[in-house]
XYZ file of C-alpha atoms in Angstrom:
724
model
C -1.323 -13.998 -10.527
C 0.318 -17.314 -11.238
C -0.492 -20.837 -12.549
C -0.393 -23.480 -9.789
C 2.353 -26.225 -10.129
C 3.745 -24.645 -13.283
C 6.954 -23.541 -11.438
C 7.146 -26.728 -9.661
C 7.181 -28.710 -12.822
C 9.768 -26.489 -14.694
C 12.275 -25.936 -11.820
C 14.183 -29.284 -12.585
C 15.061 -27.580 -15.905
C 16.562 -24.327 -14.524
C 20.086 -23.454 -14.258
C 22.174 -21.885 -11.511
C 23.426 -18.186 -12.073
C 25.025 -15.435 -10.269
C 23.859 -11.892 -10.119
C 26.929 -9.994 -10.857
C 28.668 -8.324 -13.909
C 32.155 -9.699 -13.917
C 34.076 -11.809 -16.349
C 34.538 -15.306 -15.395
C 36.864 -17.793 -16.920
C 34.635 -20.917 -16.517
C 32.444 -21.232 -19.373
C 29.926 -23.118 -17.354
C 29.252 -20.179 -15.123
C 26.431 -17.887 -16.060
C 26.172 -14.367 -14.649
C 23.142 -12.053 -14.899
C 24.091 -8.445 -15.889
C 20.866 -6.676 -16.259
C 17.298 -7.166 -14.707
C 13.873 -5.634 -14.584
C 11.973 -5.938 -11.325
C 8.388 -6.913 -10.510
C 7.859 -4.299 -7.825
C 4.894 -5.885 -5.717
C 6.768 -9.291 -5.698
C 9.968 -7.685 -4.552
C 8.184 -5.921 -1.863
C 6.497 -8.972 -0.495
C 9.680 -11.005 -0.783
C 11.723 -8.700 1.326
C 8.775 -8.507 3.893
C 8.824 -12.384 4.103
C 12.543 -12.605 4.408
C 12.665 -9.866 7.289
C 9.804 -11.632 8.948
C 11.548 -14.828 8.956
C 14.321 -13.088 10.971
C 12.030 -11.639 13.656
C 12.537 -12.765 17.253
C 10.176 -15.759 18.051
C 9.371 -14.150 21.315
C 7.777 -11.352 19.809
C 3.769 -11.351 19.456
C 2.657 -12.289 15.950
C 1.522 -8.663 15.498
C 4.663 -6.899 16.515
C 6.762 -9.559 14.648
C 5.768 -8.037 11.357
C 8.185 -5.745 9.842
C 6.967 -2.276 9.480
C 6.452 -0.508 6.177
C 9.486 1.673 6.650
C 11.642 -1.538 7.715
C 10.547 -3.161 4.444
C 11.287 -0.026 2.476
C 14.894 0.061 3.763
C 15.074 -3.609 3.008
C 14.119 -3.016 -0.587
C 16.575 -0.153 -0.775
C 19.280 -2.390 0.385
C 18.366 -5.111 -2.160
C 18.641 -2.667 -5.117
C 21.924 -1.162 -3.703
C 23.358 -4.692 -3.523
C 22.537 -5.203 -7.245
C 24.339 -1.874 -8.106
C 27.339 -2.780 -6.009
C 27.503 -5.937 -8.074
C 27.306 -4.049 -11.266
C 23.918 -5.382 -12.267
C 21.888 -2.972 -14.150
C 18.391 -2.456 -13.220
C 16.439 -1.591 -16.096
C 13.067 -0.758 -14.453
C 10.938 -1.421 -11.352
C 7.436 -1.775 -12.395
C 4.312 -1.721 -9.928
C 0.858 -2.468 -10.830
C -1.236 0.680 -11.426
C -4.565 -1.048 -12.452
C -5.788 -4.637 -12.867
C -8.119 -5.671 -15.650
C -11.767 -6.528 -15.181
C -10.844 -10.365 -15.459
C -8.978 -10.112 -12.313
C -12.023 -9.172 -10.015
C -12.966 -12.605 -8.964
C -9.246 -13.499 -7.941
C -9.083 -10.123 -5.942
C -12.175 -11.225 -4.089
C -10.769 -14.586 -3.300
C -7.570 -13.124 -2.117
C -9.352 -10.577 0.178
C -11.557 -13.273 1.542
C -8.462 -15.404 2.233
C -6.870 -12.628 4.104
C -10.136 -11.892 6.002
C -10.178 -15.564 7.080
C -6.625 -15.314 8.297
C -7.501 -12.108 10.439
C -10.649 -14.078 11.866
C -8.561 -17.061 12.804
C -5.678 -14.877 14.299
C -8.165 -12.855 16.394
C -9.723 -16.121 17.577
C -6.472 -17.704 18.620
C -5.204 -14.563 20.399
C -8.339 -13.247 21.994
C -6.631 -12.924 25.219
C -4.264 -10.205 23.912
C -0.496 -10.187 24.207
C 1.650 -9.712 27.262
C 3.936 -6.558 27.439
C 7.257 -8.702 27.366
C 6.247 -9.905 23.637
C 6.092 -6.299 22.507
C 8.741 -5.125 20.199
C 10.495 -2.078 21.214
C 13.500 -1.786 19.019
C 13.932 -1.699 15.163
C 14.808 -4.791 13.037
C 18.425 -5.162 12.249
C 18.542 -4.967 8.536
C 21.442 -6.191 6.372
C 22.207 -7.672 3.010
C 22.793 -11.134 4.798
C 19.275 -11.282 6.033
C 17.773 -10.013 2.758
C 19.364 -12.647 0.695
C 19.844 -15.225 3.379
C 17.083 -18.100 3.168
C 15.613 -19.050 6.490
C 12.343 -20.947 7.223
C 9.583 -18.810 8.285
C 8.678 -19.716 11.985
C 5.345 -21.540 12.024
C 3.517 -19.131 14.306
C 4.138 -16.254 11.835
C 2.350 -17.983 8.834
C -1.085 -17.093 9.676
C -0.465 -13.185 9.739
C -2.250 -11.370 7.154
C 0.082 -9.203 5.053
C 0.309 -5.485 5.963
C -1.935 -3.015 3.847
C 0.415 -0.174 3.297
C 3.631 -1.683 2.645
C 3.539 -1.284 -1.341
C 2.539 2.320 -1.553
C 5.080 3.264 1.063
C 7.911 1.489 -0.971
C 7.000 3.055 -4.034
C 6.645 6.418 -2.592
C 10.234 6.019 -0.930
C 11.761 4.817 -4.391
C 10.459 7.939 -6.078
C 11.074 10.608 -3.456
C 12.917 9.381 -0.369
C 16.325 7.694 -1.335
C 18.677 10.567 -1.803
C 22.385 9.785 -1.510
C 22.251 11.464 2.009
C 19.295 9.463 3.132
C 20.753 6.213 1.868
C 24.037 6.973 3.768
C 21.898 7.517 6.953
C 20.250 4.244 6.493
C 23.006 2.041 5.721
C 25.215 3.193 8.466
C 25.974 -0.262 9.639
C 26.777 -1.541 6.108
C 29.889 0.408 4.786
C 30.140 -1.757 1.767
C 26.823 -0.385 0.707
C 27.607 3.082 1.591
C 30.627 2.711 -0.756
C 28.216 2.051 -3.579
C 26.731 5.437 -3.029
C 30.056 7.246 -2.685
C 31.438 5.767 -5.852
C 28.238 6.354 -7.995
C 27.435 9.759 -6.374
C 24.595 11.814 -7.994
C 24.205 9.578 -10.804
C 21.836 9.886 -13.796
C 18.902 8.266 -12.088
C 18.546 11.450 -9.882
C 19.191 14.024 -12.502
C 21.797 15.640 -10.185
C 19.039 17.242 -8.101
C 19.626 15.462 -4.889
C 16.602 13.388 -5.456
C 16.048 9.566 -5.048
C 18.652 7.434 -6.771
C 15.631 5.216 -7.843
C 13.261 7.641 -9.107
C 13.877 7.348 -12.820
C 13.647 3.613 -12.817
C 10.481 3.274 -10.633
C 7.082 3.391 -12.662
C 3.574 2.742 -11.686
C 1.946 1.436 -14.766
C -1.616 1.385 -16.242
C -1.905 -2.313 -15.913
C -0.416 -5.400 -14.279
C 3.486 -5.205 -13.585
C 4.242 -8.480 -15.147
C 3.080 -7.417 -18.650
C 5.528 -4.516 -18.742
C 8.302 -6.693 -17.075
C 7.708 -9.187 -20.105
C 7.944 -6.453 -22.558
C 11.261 -5.095 -20.989
C 12.700 -8.705 -21.083
C 11.681 -9.341 -24.401
C 13.087 -6.128 -25.886
C 16.474 -6.059 -23.946
C 16.998 -9.794 -23.245
C 17.262 -9.103 -19.420
C 16.214 -11.320 -16.603
C 12.859 -10.632 -14.785
C 13.043 -10.808 -11.134
C 9.505 -11.953 -9.850
C 7.511 -14.460 -7.784
C 4.715 -14.784 -10.548
C 4.767 -17.905 -12.642
C 2.819 -15.871 -15.334
C 6.136 -14.439 -16.506
C 7.041 -17.781 -17.814
C 4.117 -17.828 -20.167
C 4.585 -14.278 -21.798
C 6.905 -14.099 -24.813
C 10.145 -13.146 -23.464
C 12.039 -13.601 -26.707
C 15.017 -15.807 -27.371
C 17.019 -14.388 -24.412
C 14.579 -13.080 -22.016
C 14.503 -15.223 -18.687
C 12.725 -15.478 -15.381
C 14.541 -15.492 -11.962
C 12.264 -16.302 -8.978
C 13.026 -14.204 -5.912
C 12.606 -16.913 -3.473
C 15.557 -18.772 -5.374
C 18.081 -15.921 -4.244
C 20.466 -16.821 -1.682
C 23.788 -15.898 -0.573
C 26.579 -18.504 -1.415
C 30.158 -18.902 -2.402
C 31.520 -16.778 -5.057
C 31.298 -18.246 -8.723
C 34.048 -20.806 -9.546
C 37.015 -19.200 -10.925
C 35.869 -15.645 -9.873
C 38.188 -12.714 -9.769
C 39.696 -12.197 -6.329
C 39.890 -8.829 -4.642
C 43.054 -7.102 -5.090
C 44.975 -6.978 -1.746
C 45.037 -3.542 0.090
C 41.757 -2.358 -1.527
C 38.718 -1.130 0.458
C 36.089 -3.967 0.816
C 33.201 -3.555 -1.512
C 29.742 -5.509 -1.475
C 31.083 -8.036 -3.762
C 33.670 -9.073 -1.112
C 30.938 -9.277 1.472
C 28.114 -11.120 -0.436
C 27.615 -13.178 -3.409
C 24.037 -13.809 -4.798
C 23.159 -17.191 -6.348
C 19.893 -17.766 -7.916
C 17.913 -20.075 -10.316
C 17.063 -19.094 -13.816
C 14.422 -20.413 -16.371
C 14.583 -19.362 -19.897
C 11.234 -20.219 -21.384
C 12.290 -20.420 -25.001
C 15.127 -22.934 -24.002
C 12.967 -24.920 -21.712
C 10.353 -25.469 -24.374
C 12.900 -26.658 -27.008
C 14.459 -29.135 -24.387
C 10.947 -30.697 -23.561
C 9.915 -30.805 -27.254
C 6.710 -28.813 -26.882
C 5.597 -26.219 -29.276
C 5.750 -23.506 -26.855
C 5.630 -22.928 -23.128
C 2.303 -21.251 -23.421
C 0.953 -24.551 -24.802
C 2.446 -26.450 -21.843
C 1.255 -23.764 -19.345
C -2.263 -24.208 -20.869
C -2.222 -27.990 -20.105
C -0.958 -27.456 -16.611
C -3.822 -25.046 -15.982
C -6.457 -27.344 -17.445
C -5.345 -30.407 -15.148
C -2.706 -29.451 -12.609
C -2.848 -32.750 -10.827
C -1.838 -34.752 -13.815
C 1.809 -35.985 -14.038
C 4.273 -33.851 -15.833
C 4.876 -36.621 -18.251
C 1.189 -36.626 -19.238
C 1.073 -32.895 -19.592
C 4.069 -32.926 -21.858
C 2.306 -35.372 -24.159
C -0.766 -33.546 -24.163
C 1.068 -30.336 -25.123
C 2.657 -32.153 -28.013
C -0.527 -33.835 -29.465
C -3.854 -32.558 -30.868
C -2.325 -29.186 -31.889
C -4.925 -28.513 -34.594
C -7.956 -29.186 -32.166
C -6.630 -27.551 -29.094
C -5.083 -24.410 -30.543
C -8.104 -23.611 -32.440
C -10.495 -24.037 -29.503
C -12.117 -20.977 -27.966
C -10.737 -21.708 -24.325
C -7.050 -21.847 -25.738
C -7.626 -18.564 -27.769
C -8.883 -16.961 -24.452
C -6.070 -18.155 -22.475
C -3.534 -16.780 -25.001
C -5.184 -13.412 -25.004
C -4.390 -12.926 -21.487
C -0.584 -13.245 -22.379
C -0.621 -11.486 -25.713
C 1.706 -8.469 -25.312
C 1.064 -7.157 -28.704
C -2.658 -6.465 -28.174
C -2.390 -5.715 -24.586
C -3.173 -2.302 -22.946
C 0.528 -1.978 -22.191
C 1.281 -1.860 -25.773
C -1.560 0.429 -26.883
C -1.990 3.025 -24.264
C 1.189 3.015 -22.276
C 2.678 6.076 -23.947
C -0.764 7.810 -23.810
C -0.857 7.195 -20.157
C 2.667 8.473 -19.596
C 2.354 11.654 -21.672
C -1.262 12.725 -20.532
C -1.524 11.648 -17.018
C -1.445 14.672 -14.816
C -1.442 12.282 -11.747
C 2.024 10.972 -12.795
C 3.235 11.984 -9.244
C 0.686 9.665 -7.643
C 2.349 6.655 -5.807
C -0.553 4.818 -4.465
C -1.633 1.937 -6.654
C -5.314 2.313 -5.506
C -5.562 5.875 -6.633
C -3.765 5.040 -9.932
C -6.278 2.385 -10.631
C -9.171 4.757 -9.756
C -7.696 7.268 -12.395
C -7.289 4.496 -14.864
C -10.981 3.753 -14.593
C -11.668 7.226 -15.943
C -8.878 7.332 -18.653
C -8.606 3.906 -19.921
C -11.691 1.870 -21.325
C -10.136 -1.513 -20.567
C -10.451 -0.977 -16.814
C -14.136 -0.055 -16.380
C -17.522 -1.449 -17.518
C -20.057 0.735 -19.152
C -22.721 2.236 -16.802
C -20.717 1.343 -13.788
C -19.195 3.316 -10.964
C -15.379 3.104 -10.215
C -14.221 0.337 -7.960
C -11.651 0.669 -5.056
C -10.245 -2.435 -3.263
C -9.559 -1.714 0.429
C -7.084 -4.352 1.891
C -8.136 -5.973 5.071
C -6.225 -4.165 7.919
C -4.854 -5.783 10.956
C -7.848 -5.078 13.315
C -10.170 -6.701 15.614
C -12.378 -9.023 13.416
C -15.568 -8.808 15.404
C -15.636 -5.128 15.365
C -16.965 -2.596 12.835
C -14.262 -2.427 10.047
C -11.632 0.296 10.527
C -11.979 1.436 7.044
C -15.443 2.989 7.974
C -13.068 5.786 9.591
C -11.897 8.193 7.062
C -14.625 7.444 4.672
C -15.813 11.016 4.300
C -12.362 12.093 3.355
C -12.019 9.445 0.792
C -15.519 10.500 -0.501
C -14.250 13.994 -0.778
C -11.108 12.766 -2.709
C -13.110 10.548 -5.026
C -15.566 13.511 -5.621
C -12.851 15.977 -6.459
C -11.347 13.400 -8.981
C -14.716 13.144 -10.479
C -15.087 16.822 -10.968
C -12.049 16.843 -13.283
C -14.355 15.662 -15.946
C -17.015 17.900 -17.421
C -20.608 17.091 -16.653
C -21.370 16.685 -20.236
C -18.724 14.048 -20.440
C -21.329 11.017 -19.439
C -18.632 8.454 -20.517
C -16.366 9.718 -17.908
C -18.506 11.295 -15.051
C -19.601 8.650 -12.715
C -22.337 8.455 -10.102
C -20.578 6.496 -7.477
C -17.435 4.881 -6.208
C -17.850 1.418 -4.876
C -15.577 0.440 -2.006
C -14.608 -3.167 -1.529
C -13.756 -3.829 2.208
C -14.230 -6.231 5.042
C -17.745 -5.930 6.566
C -18.385 -8.512 9.384
C -17.462 -12.042 7.949
C -17.538 -11.100 4.373
C -16.034 -8.882 1.763
C -18.850 -6.392 0.875
C -19.308 -3.663 -1.782
C -20.208 -0.379 -0.330
C -21.344 2.379 -3.036
C -20.504 5.991 -2.127
C -22.512 8.478 -4.011
C -20.154 11.235 -5.324
C -20.805 14.706 -4.401
C -21.787 17.737 -6.580
C -19.537 20.766 -6.836
C -21.324 22.831 -4.408
C -21.275 19.950 -1.766
C -17.442 19.453 -2.410
C -17.029 23.111 -1.664
C -18.834 23.073 1.664
C -17.023 19.927 2.674
C -13.534 21.503 1.649
C -14.237 24.714 3.660
C -15.384 22.748 6.801
C -12.272 20.393 6.586
C -9.917 23.294 6.317
C -11.679 25.121 9.267
C -11.856 22.002 11.281
C -8.110 21.125 10.956
C -7.165 24.771 11.396
C -9.101 24.842 14.568
C -7.805 21.584 15.877
C -4.411 22.733 15.670
C -4.995 25.908 17.422
C -6.984 24.107 20.194
C -4.325 21.463 20.657
C -1.551 23.812 21.074
C -3.683 26.385 22.652
C -2.355 28.966 20.588
C -4.823 30.825 18.101
C -1.971 32.725 16.473
C 0.393 29.930 15.849
C 0.715 30.897 12.163
C 2.477 34.093 13.078
C 4.918 32.307 15.229
C 7.626 30.781 13.026
C 9.911 29.717 15.759
C 7.247 27.884 17.714
C 5.719 26.241 14.471
C 9.189 25.042 13.621
C 9.537 23.150 16.950
C 6.267 21.129 15.995
C 6.601 17.643 14.633
C 4.122 17.208 11.933
C 3.780 13.154 12.397
C 2.808 13.621 15.933
C 0.316 16.243 15.123
C -1.504 14.263 12.376
C -1.492 11.181 14.280
C -3.289 13.135 17.029
C -5.655 14.522 14.507
C -6.440 10.938 13.247
C -7.082 9.675 16.703
C -9.387 12.799 17.373
C -11.310 11.890 14.267
C -11.945 8.456 15.619
C -12.732 9.451 19.209
C -14.909 12.384 18.449
C -17.252 10.134 16.627
C -17.788 7.890 19.737
C -20.436 8.356 22.269
C -19.335 9.117 25.916
C -19.909 5.572 26.872
C -17.590 4.495 24.042
C -14.836 6.736 24.436
C -11.632 6.009 26.429
C -11.233 7.306 29.813
C -8.551 9.954 30.518
C -6.139 7.524 32.125
C -6.389 4.852 29.435
C -6.208 7.696 26.717
C -3.087 8.928 28.171
C -1.314 5.468 28.220
C -2.520 4.939 24.689
C -0.968 8.059 23.523
C 2.208 7.493 25.357
C 2.711 3.752 24.991
C 0.550 2.601 22.257
C -1.872 0.501 24.457
C -4.263 1.267 27.165
C -3.916 -1.311 29.790
C -1.447 -3.941 31.427
C -1.140 -5.634 28.059
C -1.575 -5.117 24.358
C -5.390 -5.850 23.465
C -7.115 -6.394 20.181
C -9.115 -3.176 20.992
C -5.605 -1.332 21.134
C -4.818 -2.773 17.765
C -8.103 -1.871 16.384
C -7.749 1.743 17.408
C -4.487 1.849 15.683
C -6.017 0.484 12.488
C -8.713 3.225 12.629
C -6.087 5.888 12.895
C -4.139 4.380 9.964
C -7.525 4.427 7.987
C -7.931 7.987 8.671
C -4.372 8.866 7.826
C -4.352 6.998 4.687
C -7.532 8.763 3.694
C -5.963 12.181 4.261
C -2.983 10.951 2.056
C -5.447 10.056 -0.623
C -7.071 13.472 -0.442
C -3.718 15.247 -0.504
C -2.650 13.297 -3.662
C -5.834 14.047 -5.460
C -5.450 17.730 -4.571
C -1.859 17.823 -5.771
C -2.845 15.982 -9.185
C -5.828 18.322 -9.532
C -3.794 21.329 -9.787
C -3.753 21.154 -13.697
C -7.482 20.434 -13.845
C -8.126 23.461 -11.640
C -6.461 25.714 -14.253
C -8.433 24.301 -17.059
C -11.750 25.939 -15.957
C -13.721 22.625 -15.326
C -14.418 23.654 -11.877
C -15.374 27.010 -10.421
C -13.183 29.710 -8.907
C -14.411 28.923 -5.425
C -13.564 25.240 -5.803
C -10.075 26.217 -6.981
C -9.485 28.573 -4.160
C -10.716 25.959 -1.507
C -8.669 23.186 -3.156
C -5.529 25.408 -2.847
C -6.381 26.185 1.025
C -6.887 22.343 1.524
C -3.663 21.610 -0.125
C -1.881 24.100 2.079
C -3.422 22.541 5.205
C -2.170 19.262 4.102
C 1.321 20.243 2.883
C 3.031 18.886 5.940
C 1.169 15.467 6.048
C 3.834 13.064 6.818
C 5.104 10.441 4.362
C 3.421 7.049 4.197
C 6.347 5.435 6.364
C 5.319 7.942 9.184
C 1.611 7.837 8.693
C 1.866 4.122 9.134
C 4.601 3.680 11.600
C 4.644 0.819 14.101
C 2.295 1.094 17.236
C 5.149 1.036 19.917
C 5.814 4.225 21.484
C 2.264 5.903 21.157
C 1.894 9.001 18.760
C 5.514 9.922 19.090
C 6.365 7.017 16.811
C 8.713 5.019 19.147
C 11.703 3.372 17.716
C 10.789 4.234 14.220
C 11.094 8.012 14.943
C 15.045 8.971 14.445
C 14.086 12.317 16.125
C 12.139 10.761 19.009
C 14.250 12.531 21.798
C 13.988 15.881 19.986
C 10.327 15.559 19.566
C 9.558 14.302 22.963
C 8.373 17.799 24.246
C 6.261 18.384 21.309
C 4.573 14.907 21.698
C 3.836 15.547 25.381
C 2.364 18.957 24.381
C 0.016 17.507 21.744
C -0.901 14.706 24.239
C -1.940 17.154 26.763
C -3.853 19.287 24.292
C -5.700 16.348 22.699
C -6.843 15.024 26.251
C -8.179 18.467 27.110
C -9.857 19.050 23.738
C -11.695 15.547 24.201
C -12.517 16.433 27.744
C -14.038 19.748 26.657
C -16.093 18.160 23.799
C -17.572 15.436 25.920
C -21.284 15.802 26.137
C -21.583 18.490 23.407
C -20.571 16.038 20.574
C -24.101 14.233 20.789
C -26.331 17.414 20.821
C -27.902 17.147 17.261
C -31.025 18.345 16.327
C -33.194 15.615 14.530
C -33.512 16.411 10.885
C -30.965 19.048 10.657
C -29.325 19.133 7.188
C -25.678 17.919 6.780
C -24.539 20.951 4.939
C -26.265 23.637 6.923
C -29.154 25.679 5.943
C -31.106 24.614 8.898
C -30.624 25.051 12.735
C -28.042 22.967 14.426
C -27.560 22.227 18.183
C -24.090 21.040 17.710
C -22.117 23.482 20.073
C -18.826 24.221 18.346
C -17.403 26.051 21.210
C -17.932 23.009 23.379
C -15.473 21.128 20.999
C -12.810 23.876 21.201
C -12.817 23.927 17.693
C -14.233 26.935 16.347
C -15.908 30.441 16.790
C -19.181 31.804 15.776
C -17.838 33.200 12.383
C -17.001 29.587 11.123
C -19.801 27.652 12.843
C -21.975 27.472 9.697
C -19.312 25.898 7.506
C -17.902 23.849 10.205
C -21.142 22.121 10.965
C -20.991 20.615 7.651
C -17.970 18.399 8.879
C -18.687 18.018 12.437
C -22.430 17.407 12.298
C -22.182 14.922 9.539
C -19.508 13.229 11.524
C -21.956 12.586 14.268
C -25.095 11.829 12.564
C -27.027 9.015 14.576
C -26.900 6.759 11.587
C -23.086 6.823 11.461
C -22.323 6.480 15.001
C -24.599 3.658 15.898
C -23.019 0.240 15.896
C -24.738 -3.174 15.264
C -24.617 -5.298 18.272
C -25.481 -8.544 16.522
C -22.909 -10.908 14.978
C -22.473 -10.195 11.242
C -23.730 -12.743 8.750
C -21.394 -14.890 7.064
C -21.150 -14.701 3.242
C -18.763 -14.677 0.387
C -17.411 -11.745 -1.633
C -19.962 -9.709 -3.433
C -18.885 -9.242 -7.219
C -21.720 -7.031 -7.991
C -22.287 -3.743 -6.009
C -25.610 -3.116 -4.386
C -27.792 -0.407 -6.215
C -27.340 3.075 -4.912
C -30.604 4.475 -3.621
C -31.837 7.365 -5.647
C -32.454 9.330 -2.407
C -29.029 8.921 -1.151
C -27.582 12.335 -1.259
C -24.194 11.634 0.336
C -22.117 8.803 1.982
C -23.811 9.028 5.216
C -27.262 8.246 3.921
C -25.515 5.207 2.114
C -23.806 4.022 5.227
C -27.176 3.879 7.071
C -28.363 1.648 4.296
C -25.489 -0.712 4.248
C -24.162 -0.771 8.021
């Protein structure tokens, strides 16, 4: 995750290079012909470049590029490299981080929380409507590669939570030649790259994504895999992490920092385009960068190795560079035999790293290879790879701080029962006799008031999972029927085809949030209608509007996690580890979720309400469906008002006892499904899960150790009453 000041000390010893694969007659000009890409670094680099081009009159929340816009920017970045004939060997994304990184993760989460707290404090009055962004960003290569200072008012913004999984998903499944052509309509030079390469080897000729084969979520840190690729092939690593300088990149491997990329004049003595030919990307843009080759720099400075120099920088970052060089040259016998230096080297040892010993095992045996979410990949790694888990400890999930109202209950509390169901399904993949893998709990790390807290969720037994799955399927099915006022919609293919899944699932997410509120908390009909149509309730954008959107995104993301676990669990279902009823219900739940939108649609920008606004290319076509869903949702919530809170004290969450929750009042069910449906709806409205603390949350640092799970905590709702 970087050594402070190391890059700053070494940059004077870097050289200028051009990213293009052409012959140049000037021996002093160096060109880069192949690269391996640090995926997360590229995503945040493109995000920051696009943010720097946002209009300064936008409010700080709307100025942020959406996950979809960042994904388009990443696609254009990679396509530019292809157009310049630069070979992209691999794009690696973190799929799990080692236990040693936990303290750093907590520090970063706390830093993000502080940014959010300060942002909410400084903008407590909300944002006037003229500052709301209503158009998509203009994305082009000149903005992605052009360097521009980030406006000061945009610097305090916390980074968006869902941008990395969105980019991974799109790289794996979205960018077919047709989709690339559609999203590069304003850049004909990039379209020419697609038309000339056609359905190349990267998409196996099946009209899939042209980047699918080179995109990989790895069981470890991406920089380790980048280093191995650079060492073995002698290519350059595109990254923002100074740790890459410390790894053994071999004699030819090098590092190019993404923030050094810029547009510039073509290299000296460059071959000029032939007159009369169509313009290509090389005629439109030239990419210049700064390259560091660790082996060459170490030799130039006269130090034994760059790791030795980096160790001295880490020990005393404030010392002058001349002093650091002298220390790196001396006391070799003493320093290099010390326990601290050996421990430092171990972190950068590629030979003994998990990447070298278990990477092939992960690839060949991983039934979740289709998973594109790094959080879910890391959860799976804690079951499969011993290096990522501690004995007698539950699995850990780190939920990034959302853009939400800081003085309210964390938005991640919404959708928690869906995530618990997903975690429990993953846990059931492993036999009960396999004590080394079966876990008792999953610990979610999230913002809780003014601190980052560890919240343990006791995993469900198979019978409880079956009841929850059945209730979930029935609730979603009944919700669709109620919103569309059409009990027989499954038999009407023409009517179903007119429906927009993104609109429906956003409405469902909003219903999940509002249905848990008491009548005094819920939005009035007028405000609800404005929120659904415009994305905010009043005369201006308030933090309560932003918070409600964050809650919806938490539910949609949780649904996405559940869907990916169900898809990945198909092989386990066939193995006989779970019973036949569980397999049947998993299939039904997977069918219900089959049209769940892509991440880019789940996490679309707020403007435009549930219809998606400017990010929905089919907005005009789907306007009628959005209006129909809006009216159906308002009617459904009005019908359910009052009945939602009728719960008998002491009623069992999973049925078996009498319940006074009137399903018909919700417009969600009938007498034949009431028993199973109570498992979901009654649980969602337990008094302990609906009550909010009125007092201010106490301050505190990140908790590294999870609180002990109470023995009598049967499910997540019992737990939430303990920690809320």
